[in-house]
mmCIF file of C-alpha atoms in Angstrom:
data_model
loop_
_atom_site.group_PDB
_atom_site.id
_atom_site.type_symbol
_atom_site.label_atom_id
_atom_site.label_comp_id
_atom_site.label_asym_id
_atom_site.label_seq_id
_atom_site.Cartn_x
_atom_site.Cartn_y
_atom_site.Cartn_z
ATOM 1 C CA MET A 12 116.965 54.273 133.831
ATOM 2 C CA ALA A 13 119.538 50.947 133.808
ATOM 3 C CA SER A 14 119.560 51.835 130.006
ATOM 4 C CA GLU A 15 119.925 55.411 130.329
ATOM 5 C CA LEU A 16 122.604 55.454 133.417
ATOM 6 C CA MET A 17 124.484 52.969 130.622
ATOM 7 C CA GLU A 18 124.145 55.455 127.897
ATOM 8 C CA ALA A 19 125.489 58.237 130.536
ATOM 9 C CA LEU A 20 128.390 56.192 131.448
ATOM 10 C CA GLU A 21 129.836 56.133 127.695
ATOM 11 C CA ILE A 22 128.745 59.671 127.135
ATOM 12 C CA LEU A 23 131.324 60.644 130.268
ATOM 13 C CA GLU A 24 133.910 58.260 129.074
ATOM 14 C CA LYS A 25 134.378 59.464 125.872
ATOM 15 C CA GLU A 26 133.710 63.081 127.345
ATOM 16 C CA LYS A 27 136.292 62.867 130.151
ATOM 17 C CA ASP A 28 138.611 59.973 128.899
ATOM 18 C CA ILE A 29 137.705 58.339 131.737
ATOM 19 C CA SER A 30 137.664 53.581 130.967
ATOM 20 C CA LYS A 31 133.842 53.127 132.031
ATOM 21 C CA ALA A 32 135.556 50.847 134.513
ATOM 22 C CA SER A 33 137.207 53.564 135.954
ATOM 23 C CA ILE A 34 133.286 55.181 136.296
ATOM 24 C CA LEU A 35 131.373 52.442 137.166
ATOM 25 C CA SER A 36 134.464 51.267 140.092
ATOM 26 C CA ALA A 37 133.454 55.207 141.037
ATOM 27 C CA ILE A 38 129.503 54.595 141.465
ATOM 28 C CA GLU A 39 129.896 50.980 143.583
ATOM 29 C CA ASN A 40 131.912 53.883 146.150
ATOM 30 C CA ALA A 41 129.681 56.245 146.259
ATOM 31 C CA LEU A 42 126.821 53.267 146.879
ATOM 32 C CA VAL A 43 128.902 52.051 149.565
ATOM 33 C CA THR A 44 129.625 55.618 151.124
ATOM 34 C CA ALA A 45 125.493 55.894 150.902
ATOM 35 C CA TYR A 46 124.925 52.668 152.992
ATOM 36 C CA LYS A 47 127.454 53.704 155.551
ATOM 37 C CA ASN A 48 125.807 57.216 155.925
ATOM 38 C CA GLN A 49 122.675 55.855 156.452
ATOM 39 C CA TYR A 50 123.221 51.939 159.192
ATOM 40 C CA LYS A 51 126.135 53.768 160.441
ATOM 41 C CA LYS A 52 123.676 54.133 163.889
ATOM 42 C CA LYS A 53 121.964 51.441 162.895
ATOM 43 C CA GLU A 54 124.049 48.775 165.418
ATOM 44 C CA ASP A 55 121.072 46.354 165.588
ATOM 45 C CA SER A 56 120.018 46.154 162.074
ATOM 46 C CA ILE A 57 121.025 43.001 159.958
ATOM 47 C CA LEU A 58 121.797 45.823 157.623
ATOM 48 C CA ALA A 59 124.181 47.425 159.546
ATOM 49 C CA ALA A 60 126.954 48.715 158.185
ATOM 50 C CA GLU A 61 130.212 46.882 158.162
ATOM 51 C CA ASN A 62 131.571 44.129 154.957
ATOM 52 C CA VAL A 63 129.920 46.594 152.923
ATOM 53 C CA PHE A 64 130.389 45.951 148.906
ATOM 54 C CA ALA A 65 128.235 47.530 145.699
ATOM 55 C CA LYS A 66 128.731 45.824 142.569
ATOM 56 C CA VAL A 67 126.791 47.218 139.257
ATOM 57 C CA ASP A 68 126.193 45.186 136.704
ATOM 58 C CA GLU A 69 128.282 46.563 133.081
ATOM 59 C CA GLU A 70 125.997 45.025 130.826
ATOM 60 C CA THR A 71 122.402 46.081 132.488
ATOM 61 C CA GLY A 72 123.512 48.977 134.670
ATOM 62 C CA GLU A 73 121.420 47.294 137.848
ATOM 63 C CA PHE A 74 123.306 47.845 140.700
ATOM 64 C CA TYR A 75 122.665 46.819 144.785
ATOM 65 C CA VAL A 76 124.738 46.914 147.613
ATOM 66 C CA TYR A 77 124.919 44.414 150.237
ATOM 67 C CA ALA A 78 126.728 43.242 153.106
ATOM 68 C CA GLU A 79 128.393 40.610 153.949
ATOM 69 C CA LYS A 80 128.203 38.357 157.352
ATOM 70 C CA THR A 81 129.429 35.215 158.952
ATOM 71 C CA VAL A 82 125.955 32.324 159.928
ATOM 72 C CA VAL A 83 126.892 31.394 163.675
ATOM 73 C CA ASP A 84 125.243 29.562 166.042
ATOM 74 C CA GLU A 85 125.308 32.649 168.603
ATOM 75 C CA VAL A 86 126.258 36.166 167.495
ATOM 76 C CA GLU A 87 128.812 37.946 169.338
ATOM 77 C CA ASN A 88 130.015 40.647 166.665
ATOM 78 C CA GLY A 89 126.139 41.994 165.083
ATOM 79 C CA LEU A 90 128.539 43.567 162.989
ATOM 80 C CA LEU A 91 130.099 41.030 161.335
ATOM 81 C CA GLU A 92 127.883 38.064 162.362
ATOM 82 C CA ILE A 93 124.589 36.927 161.388
ATOM 83 C CA SER A 94 122.096 34.204 163.295
ATOM 84 C CA LEU A 95 121.437 30.378 161.580
ATOM 85 C CA ASN A 96 117.193 31.661 162.959
ATOM 86 C CA ASP A 97 117.917 34.989 160.621
ATOM 87 C CA ALA A 98 120.274 33.559 158.179
ATOM 88 C CA ARG A 99 117.523 30.809 157.296
ATOM 89 C CA LYS A 100 114.368 33.485 156.804
ATOM 90 C CA ILE A 101 117.027 35.077 153.245
ATOM 91 C CA TYR A 102 118.918 31.530 152.716
ATOM 92 C CA PRO A 103 116.987 28.632 154.212
ATOM 93 C CA GLN A 104 119.674 26.323 152.813
ATOM 94 C CA CYS A 105 122.299 27.925 154.737
ATOM 95 C CA GLU A 106 124.560 26.480 157.259
ATOM 96 C CA VAL A 107 126.697 27.831 159.796
ATOM 97 C CA GLY A 108 130.146 29.271 159.155
ATOM 98 C CA GLU A 109 129.006 30.461 155.789
ATOM 99 C CA VAL A 110 129.483 33.650 154.469
ATOM 100 C CA VAL A 111 125.993 34.975 153.465
ATOM 101 C CA ARG A 112 125.071 38.299 151.467
ATOM 102 C CA LEU A 113 122.205 41.073 152.846
ATOM 103 C CA ALA A 114 121.251 43.380 150.132
ATOM 104 C CA ALA A 115 120.374 46.382 150.680
ATOM 105 C CA GLU A 116 116.859 48.779 148.333
ATOM 106 C CA SER A 117 118.587 51.860 147.419
ATOM 107 C CA ARG A 118 114.844 53.317 147.852
ATOM 108 C CA GLU A 119 116.010 53.194 151.762
ATOM 109 C CA PHE A 120 119.150 55.242 151.617
ATOM 110 C CA SER A 121 118.131 58.675 153.246
ATOM 111 C CA ARG A 122 118.106 62.796 151.141
ATOM 112 C CA ILE A 123 121.323 63.296 152.559
ATOM 113 C CA ALA A 124 123.409 59.592 152.197
ATOM 114 C CA THR A 125 122.344 60.325 148.553
ATOM 115 C CA GLN A 126 123.760 63.655 148.483
ATOM 116 C CA ASN A 127 127.004 62.396 150.533
ATOM 117 C CA ALA A 128 127.259 59.977 147.717
ATOM 118 C CA LYS A 129 127.053 61.443 145.103
ATOM 119 C CA ASN A 130 129.674 63.799 146.440
ATOM 120 C CA VAL A 131 131.900 60.548 146.701
ATOM 121 C CA LEU A 132 131.187 59.878 143.083
ATOM 122 C CA MET A 133 131.960 63.253 141.267
ATOM 123 C CA GLN A 134 134.959 62.880 143.626
ATOM 124 C CA ASN A 135 136.031 60.089 142.291
ATOM 125 C CA LEU A 136 135.412 61.091 139.038
ATOM 126 C CA ARG A 137 138.084 64.636 138.896
ATOM 127 C CA GLU A 138 140.840 62.275 141.123
ATOM 128 C CA ARG A 139 140.418 60.146 138.012
ATOM 129 C CA GLU A 140 140.424 62.729 135.553
ATOM 130 C CA LYS A 141 142.926 63.958 137.570
ATOM 131 C CA ASP A 142 145.678 60.173 137.178
ATOM 132 C CA ASN A 143 144.649 60.167 133.266
ATOM 133 C CA VAL A 144 146.227 63.993 132.298
ATOM 134 C CA TYR A 145 148.707 63.458 135.113
ATOM 135 C CA GLU A 146 149.921 60.329 133.180
ATOM 136 C CA GLU A 147 149.303 61.859 129.858
ATOM 137 C CA PHE A 148 151.771 65.051 130.381
ATOM 138 C CA LEU A 149 154.259 62.408 132.463
ATOM 139 C CA ALA A 150 154.728 61.067 129.862
ATOM 140 C CA LYS A 151 155.280 64.168 128.267
ATOM 141 C CA GLU A 152 157.966 65.485 130.574
ATOM 142 C CA LYS A 153 161.794 65.835 129.211
ATOM 143 C CA GLU A 154 159.992 66.648 125.784
ATOM 144 C CA ILE A 155 158.828 69.383 124.053
ATOM 145 C CA ALA A 156 155.006 70.430 124.024
ATOM 146 C CA THR A 157 153.049 73.064 122.034
ATOM 147 C CA GLY A 158 150.686 75.130 124.168
ATOM 148 C CA VAL A 159 148.904 78.854 123.849
ATOM 149 C CA VAL A 160 149.916 81.529 125.778
ATOM 150 C CA GLN A 161 146.631 81.626 128.629
ATOM 151 C CA ARG A 162 147.829 84.180 130.810
ATOM 152 C CA PHE A 163 150.397 86.298 132.377
ATOM 153 C CA ASN A 164 150.684 86.149 136.522
ATOM 154 C CA ASP A 165 152.915 88.223 138.428
ATOM 155 C CA SER A 166 155.975 86.804 136.945
ATOM 156 C CA SER A 167 154.964 83.595 136.203
ATOM 157 C CA ILE A 168 152.825 82.932 132.275
ATOM 158 C CA THR A 169 150.410 80.439 132.328
ATOM 159 C CA ILE A 170 150.320 78.291 128.687
ATOM 160 C CA ASN A 171 147.356 76.286 128.311
ATOM 161 C CA LEU A 172 149.050 72.910 126.824
ATOM 162 C CA GLY A 173 144.904 71.811 126.162
ATOM 163 C CA LYS A 174 143.791 69.367 128.849
ATOM 164 C CA ALA A 175 146.440 71.448 131.065
ATOM 165 C CA ASP A 176 148.022 74.129 131.926
ATOM 166 C CA GLY A 177 151.894 74.602 132.055
ATOM 167 C CA ILE A 178 153.521 76.881 134.396
ATOM 168 C CA LEU A 179 156.120 79.282 132.478
ATOM 169 C CA ASN A 180 157.954 80.778 135.626
ATOM 170 C CA GLU A 181 159.989 83.646 135.845
ATOM 171 C CA ASN A 182 164.144 81.703 135.829
ATOM 172 C CA GLU A 183 162.218 79.814 132.094
ATOM 173 C CA GLN A 184 161.399 82.777 130.087
ATOM 174 C CA VAL A 185 163.426 84.128 128.038
ATOM 175 C CA LYS A 186 165.076 87.492 128.956
ATOM 176 C CA GLY A 187 163.641 90.560 126.406
ATOM 177 C CA GLU A 188 160.838 87.706 124.719
ATOM 178 C CA ARG A 189 157.880 88.798 124.106
ATOM 179 C CA LEU A 190 154.726 86.545 124.507
ATOM 180 C CA ARG A 191 151.581 87.309 123.350
ATOM 181 C CA ALA A 192 147.969 86.628 125.018
ATOM 182 C CA GLY A 193 147.021 83.326 122.033
ATOM 183 C CA GLU A 194 150.231 82.849 121.065
ATOM 184 C CA ARG A 195 151.180 79.618 120.182
ATOM 185 C CA VAL A 196 154.805 78.554 121.564
ATOM 186 C CA LYS A 197 156.675 75.004 121.479
ATOM 187 C CA VAL A 198 157.620 74.233 125.540
ATOM 188 C CA TYR A 199 159.935 71.944 127.286
ATOM 189 C CA VAL A 200 157.979 70.031 130.177
ATOM 190 C CA LEU A 201 160.611 70.263 132.343
ATOM 191 C CA GLU A 202 158.467 68.367 135.813
ATOM 192 C CA VAL A 203 155.218 66.639 136.294
ATOM 193 C CA LYS A 204 153.959 66.878 139.771
ATOM 194 C CA ASN A 205 151.160 65.542 140.886
ATOM 195 C CA THR A 206 150.180 67.328 144.071
ATOM 196 C CA LYS A 207 147.029 66.240 146.727
ATOM 197 C CA LYS A 208 145.247 69.724 145.244
ATOM 198 C CA SER A 209 146.051 70.255 141.462
ATOM 199 C CA LEU A 210 148.470 68.745 138.243
ATOM 200 C CA ARG A 211 151.508 71.287 138.239
ATOM 201 C CA ILE A 212 153.515 71.557 135.230
ATOM 202 C CA LEU A 213 156.960 73.439 134.659
ATOM 203 C CA VAL A 214 157.391 74.010 131.430
ATOM 204 C CA SER A 215 160.684 76.219 129.869
ATOM 205 C CA ARG A 216 161.429 78.146 127.715
ATOM 206 C CA THR A 217 165.475 78.788 127.984
ATOM 207 C CA HIS A 218 166.605 74.553 128.243
ATOM 208 C CA PRO A 219 169.405 73.550 126.106
ATOM 209 C CA GLU A 220 166.827 71.033 125.725
ATOM 210 C CA LEU A 221 164.305 72.617 123.943
ATOM 211 C CA VAL A 222 166.849 73.851 120.812
ATOM 212 C CA ARG A 223 167.602 69.596 120.939
ATOM 213 C CA LYS A 224 164.091 68.497 120.895
ATOM 214 C CA LEU A 225 163.238 71.117 117.793
ATOM 215 C CA PHE A 226 165.980 69.850 116.120
ATOM 216 C CA GLU A 227 164.855 66.584 116.043
ATOM 217 C CA ASN A 228 160.967 67.316 115.233
ATOM 218 C CA GLU A 229 163.033 69.284 111.911
ATOM 219 C CA VAL A 230 165.881 66.641 111.091
ATOM 220 C CA ALA A 231 164.853 63.342 109.935
ATOM 221 C CA GLU A 232 168.899 62.568 110.365
ATOM 222 C CA VAL A 233 168.786 63.397 113.834
ATOM 223 C CA LYS A 234 165.246 61.704 115.047
ATOM 224 C CA ASP A 235 165.981 58.533 113.887
ATOM 225 C CA GLY A 236 170.029 58.137 115.771
ATOM 226 C CA THR A 237 171.686 58.867 112.271
ATOM 227 C CA VAL A 238 173.098 62.490 113.821
ATOM 228 C CA GLU A 239 173.806 62.824 117.197
ATOM 229 C CA ILE A 240 173.582 66.279 118.877
ATOM 230 C CA MET A 241 176.906 65.935 121.084
ATOM 231 C CA ALA A 242 176.403 69.021 122.974
ATOM 232 C CA ILE A 243 174.736 71.872 123.357
ATOM 233 C CA ALA A 244 175.999 75.723 124.843
ATOM 234 C CA ARG A 245 173.216 77.886 125.326
ATOM 235 C CA GLU A 246 172.453 81.949 126.731
ATOM 236 C CA ALA A 247 168.451 81.968 125.482
ATOM 237 C CA GLY A 248 167.370 84.616 123.008
ATOM 238 C CA SER A 249 170.499 85.153 122.252
ATOM 239 C CA ARG A 250 172.886 82.149 120.928
ATOM 240 C CA THR A 251 173.270 78.917 121.454
ATOM 241 C CA LYS A 252 176.581 76.270 120.299
ATOM 242 C CA MET A 253 175.371 72.785 119.439
ATOM 243 C CA ALA A 254 177.602 70.410 118.457
ATOM 244 C CA VAL A 255 176.925 67.724 115.825
ATOM 245 C CA TRP A 256 178.339 63.791 114.736
ATOM 246 C CA SER A 257 176.559 61.681 112.072
ATOM 247 C CA ASN A 258 177.412 57.666 112.416
ATOM 248 C CA ASP A 259 176.857 57.721 108.233
ATOM 249 C CA PRO A 260 179.663 58.637 106.897
ATOM 250 C CA ASP A 261 177.599 59.312 104.113
ATOM 251 C CA VAL A 262 175.331 61.894 105.706
ATOM 252 C CA ASP A 263 177.702 64.811 106.431
ATOM 253 C CA PRO A 264 175.375 66.336 109.705
ATOM 254 C CA VAL A 265 176.124 70.587 109.551
ATOM 255 C CA GLY A 266 174.567 69.961 106.430
ATOM 256 C CA ALA A 267 171.597 67.813 108.177
ATOM 257 C CA CYS A 268 171.041 70.266 110.458
ATOM 258 C CA VAL A 269 170.894 73.041 108.527
ATOM 259 C CA GLY A 270 168.930 71.744 105.100
ATOM 260 C CA MET A 271 168.439 72.961 101.748
ATOM 261 C CA ASN A 272 169.276 76.459 101.737
ATOM 262 C CA GLY A 273 168.787 77.194 106.042
ATOM 263 C CA MET A 274 165.528 75.977 106.087
ATOM 264 C CA ARG A 275 165.743 73.602 108.689
ATOM 265 C CA VAL A 276 167.167 75.701 110.926
ATOM 266 C CA ASN A 277 165.276 78.639 109.955
ATOM 267 C CA ALA A 278 162.373 77.123 111.455
ATOM 268 C CA VAL A 279 164.283 76.093 114.750
ATOM 269 C CA VAL A 280 165.079 79.935 114.686
ATOM 270 C CA ALA A 281 161.855 80.932 113.846
ATOM 271 C CA GLU A 282 160.255 78.914 116.738
ATOM 272 C CA LEU A 283 163.741 80.589 119.347
ATOM 273 C CA LYS A 284 162.037 83.798 117.816
ATOM 274 C CA GLY A 285 165.846 84.815 115.945
ATOM 275 C CA GLU A 286 168.059 83.384 118.488
ATOM 276 C CA LYS A 287 171.473 82.293 116.127
ATOM 277 C CA ILE A 288 172.321 79.117 116.074
ATOM 278 C CA ASP A 289 175.919 77.707 115.018
ATOM 279 C CA ILE A 290 176.739 74.477 114.231
ATOM 280 C CA ILE A 291 179.883 72.308 114.385
ATOM 281 C CA ASN A 292 181.150 69.108 113.483
ATOM 282 C CA TRP A 293 182.298 67.577 117.038
ATOM 283 C CA SER A 294 185.470 65.643 117.092
ATOM 284 C CA ASP A 295 186.830 63.462 119.616
ATOM 285 C CA ASN A 296 189.854 65.169 119.246
ATOM 286 C CA PRO A 297 189.806 68.692 121.555
ATOM 287 C CA ALA A 298 192.139 71.072 120.181
ATOM 288 C CA ILE A 299 190.235 70.243 116.538
ATOM 289 C CA LEU A 300 186.517 70.587 118.726
ATOM 290 C CA ILE A 301 187.838 73.586 120.826
ATOM 291 C CA GLU A 302 188.610 75.059 116.723
ATOM 292 C CA ASN A 303 185.342 74.257 115.609
ATOM 293 C CA ALA A 304 183.293 76.076 118.910
ATOM 294 C CA LEU A 305 184.971 79.135 117.948
ATOM 295 C CA SER A 306 183.814 79.156 114.958
ATOM 296 C CA PRO A 307 183.175 81.640 113.323
ATOM 297 C CA ALA A 308 186.556 83.216 114.194
ATOM 298 C CA LYS A 309 189.904 81.419 112.669
ATOM 299 C CA VAL A 310 192.205 80.134 114.504
ATOM 300 C CA ILE A 311 196.331 79.178 114.266
ATOM 301 C CA SER A 312 196.577 76.896 117.157
ATOM 302 C CA VAL A 313 195.339 75.290 119.720
ATOM 303 C CA LEU A 314 197.236 74.008 122.840
ATOM 304 C CA ALA A 315 194.832 71.433 124.963
ATOM 305 C CA ASP A 316 195.769 69.320 127.817
ATOM 306 C CA ASP A 317 192.604 66.770 128.083
ATOM 307 C CA ASP A 318 193.570 65.981 132.015
ATOM 308 C CA GLU A 319 193.910 69.679 133.184
ATOM 309 C CA LYS A 320 190.760 70.739 131.014
ATOM 310 C CA THR A 321 192.663 73.770 129.988
ATOM 311 C CA ALA A 322 193.207 75.153 126.779
ATOM 312 C CA THR A 323 195.874 77.554 125.227
ATOM 313 C CA VAL A 324 194.309 79.032 121.153
ATOM 314 C CA ILE A 325 196.251 81.601 119.007
ATOM 315 C CA VAL A 326 194.657 83.338 116.779
ATOM 316 C CA PRO A 327 195.252 85.859 113.600
ATOM 317 C CA ASP A 328 195.476 89.710 115.749
ATOM 318 C CA TYR A 329 192.204 90.483 113.695
ATOM 319 C CA GLN A 330 190.420 87.986 114.726
ATOM 320 C CA LEU A 331 190.428 88.241 118.494
ATOM 321 C CA SER A 332 188.152 90.289 119.049
ATOM 322 C CA LEU A 333 185.760 88.441 116.869
ATOM 323 C CA ALA A 334 186.994 84.584 118.618
ATOM 324 C CA ILE A 335 185.422 86.228 121.938
ATOM 325 C CA GLY A 336 182.819 87.900 120.978
ATOM 326 C CA LYS A 337 180.911 90.598 122.433
ATOM 327 C CA GLU A 338 180.957 91.002 126.090
ATOM 328 C CA GLY A 339 182.900 87.131 125.814
ATOM 329 C CA GLN A 340 179.997 85.663 124.280
ATOM 330 C CA ASN A 341 181.980 83.517 121.129
ATOM 331 C CA ALA A 342 184.219 82.045 124.106
ATOM 332 C CA ARG A 343 181.887 81.916 126.389
ATOM 333 C CA LEU A 344 179.929 79.471 124.744
ATOM 334 C CA ALA A 345 182.311 77.556 123.197
ATOM 335 C CA ALA A 346 184.301 76.840 126.573
ATOM 336 C CA ARG A 347 180.339 75.406 127.499
ATOM 337 C CA LEU A 348 180.512 73.243 124.580
ATOM 338 C CA THR A 349 183.738 71.691 124.695
ATOM 339 C CA GLY A 350 184.276 72.151 129.288
ATOM 340 C CA PHE A 351 187.669 73.589 128.212
ATOM 341 C CA LYS A 352 189.161 76.669 130.146
ATOM 342 C CA ILE A 353 190.175 78.819 127.001
ATOM 343 C CA ASP A 354 192.701 80.884 127.144
ATOM 344 C CA ILE A 355 192.672 83.281 123.677
ATOM 345 C CA LEU A 356 195.779 85.415 122.657
ATOM 346 C CA ASN A 357 195.946 86.768 119.150
ATOM 347 C CA GLU A 358 199.990 86.039 117.458
ATOM 348 C CA THR A 359 201.290 89.109 118.774
ATOM 349 C CA GLN A 360 200.608 88.247 122.725
ATOM 350 C CA ALA A 361 202.051 84.729 121.329
ATOM 351 C CA ALA A 362 204.971 86.181 120.115
ATOM 352 C CA ASP A 363 205.588 88.560 122.916
ATOM 353 C CA ILE A 364 205.251 85.505 125.059
ATOM 354 C CA LEU A 365 207.499 83.455 123.646
ATOM 355 C CA ASP A 366 210.064 86.476 123.328
ATOM 356 C CA GLU A 367 209.869 87.067 127.420
ATOM 357 C CA ILE A 368 210.365 83.163 127.807
ATOM 358 C CA TYR A 369 212.917 82.502 125.123
ATOM 359 C CA GLU A 370 215.212 85.965 125.072
ATOM 360 C CA GLY A 371 214.942 85.532 121.275
ATOM 361 C CA ASP A 372 215.983 82.081 121.012
ATOM 362 C CA TYR A 373 213.086 81.423 118.268
ATOM 363 C CA GLU A 374 214.392 77.835 118.624
ATOM 364 C CA GLY A 375 213.491 77.159 121.861
ATOM 365 C CA ALA A 376 210.069 79.054 121.170
ATOM 366 C CA GLU A 377 209.537 76.543 118.666
ATOM 367 C CA GLU A 378 209.037 73.415 121.037
ATOM 368 C CA ALA A 379 207.191 75.290 123.337
ATOM 369 C CA GLU A 380 204.110 73.465 124.861
ATOM 370 C CA GLY A 381 201.720 76.272 126.207
ATOM 371 C CA PHE A 382 201.283 79.022 127.761
ATOM 372 C CA GLU A 383 200.576 80.645 130.975
ATOM 373 C CA ASP A 384 199.198 84.208 130.221
ATOM 374 C CA SER A 385 196.895 85.712 128.591
ATOM 375 C CA GLU A 386 194.282 88.382 128.200
ATOM 376 C CA VAL A 387 191.314 86.715 128.378
ATOM 377 C CA GLN A 388 190.095 84.122 130.931
ATOM 378 C CA VAL A 389 187.244 81.522 129.675
ATOM 379 C CA GLU A 390 185.932 78.735 132.369
ATOM 380 C CA GLY A 391 184.217 76.112 130.993
ATOM 381 C CA GLU A 392 181.125 75.216 132.716
ATOM 382 C CA GLU A 393 180.408 71.080 132.890
#
């Protein structure tokens, strides 16, 4: 029987990924529970349920339960003490003051006590299994995980991540993205919570960090730190702007992220189901960064105030709509990426403003350091 127990433990260890030591500890707790249930009303018994312990031999699988009591001349607390005469019936050489172990035979356990022990054992095993899964996914927090779309709830989607399910809430779903049951998708693990009832894993398909992690997986230079992703601005499902920097002057950061024939960026775009990705060069110079961020629009000049985090940009007349983008998206993403409030003017608007300010004095206009008004204003988001 003992050998069968140990074989069962080895199988359980492999299937549930719970260490044998944890399982043995759970069994010992269950034995203690059975013992206490058996003797809790027998305070006059030598095996009264107090100071109870259990031990399972890891080699043989043999187990026993015992209570520890102190040997005394006169018993005042029968739950913690045993008389010298009674103790010497078991340990003939014992003396007053010693702590002796009083063993209980498992066959003495009642059916109810045994059932309670089984319930305790199963509960302990479930708790240990949940804790193991929690530790595993806690290590994946703020990382990406691959899962399978399992079921659709009222507003959320359950994603099977292997040993646990992730919850893709409505506000973390990409608008217009249609996921199908059984489809494999990559998600960003937002948070892992270990509650009393269950393990709760919150995931996202809209988080900007999903884009960063996808590029880390696709681009070796990003993963090893040669190329750094300095900032990301994303409108999930539509467009992302990403600023990159190279720590190696011989490595082109944009080219590394794009890959040969666009292979690397296309892999990320495919995972994001066609979301457009603009990759630009990062610069510590705000004016250059803003010019790059407004790509693909051409920029004539940028007047940036680094203290106020504001900038005025002049673009050719025919480039104004491109700089602003559809429904202001290009300018909005540029503002988020750079952290600047950006005012965009075309050449005609800029000339009219200068004319009004300097009344045709273009020598003064050439010395102008900025503009006050524009038709387009976009707030950068911190």
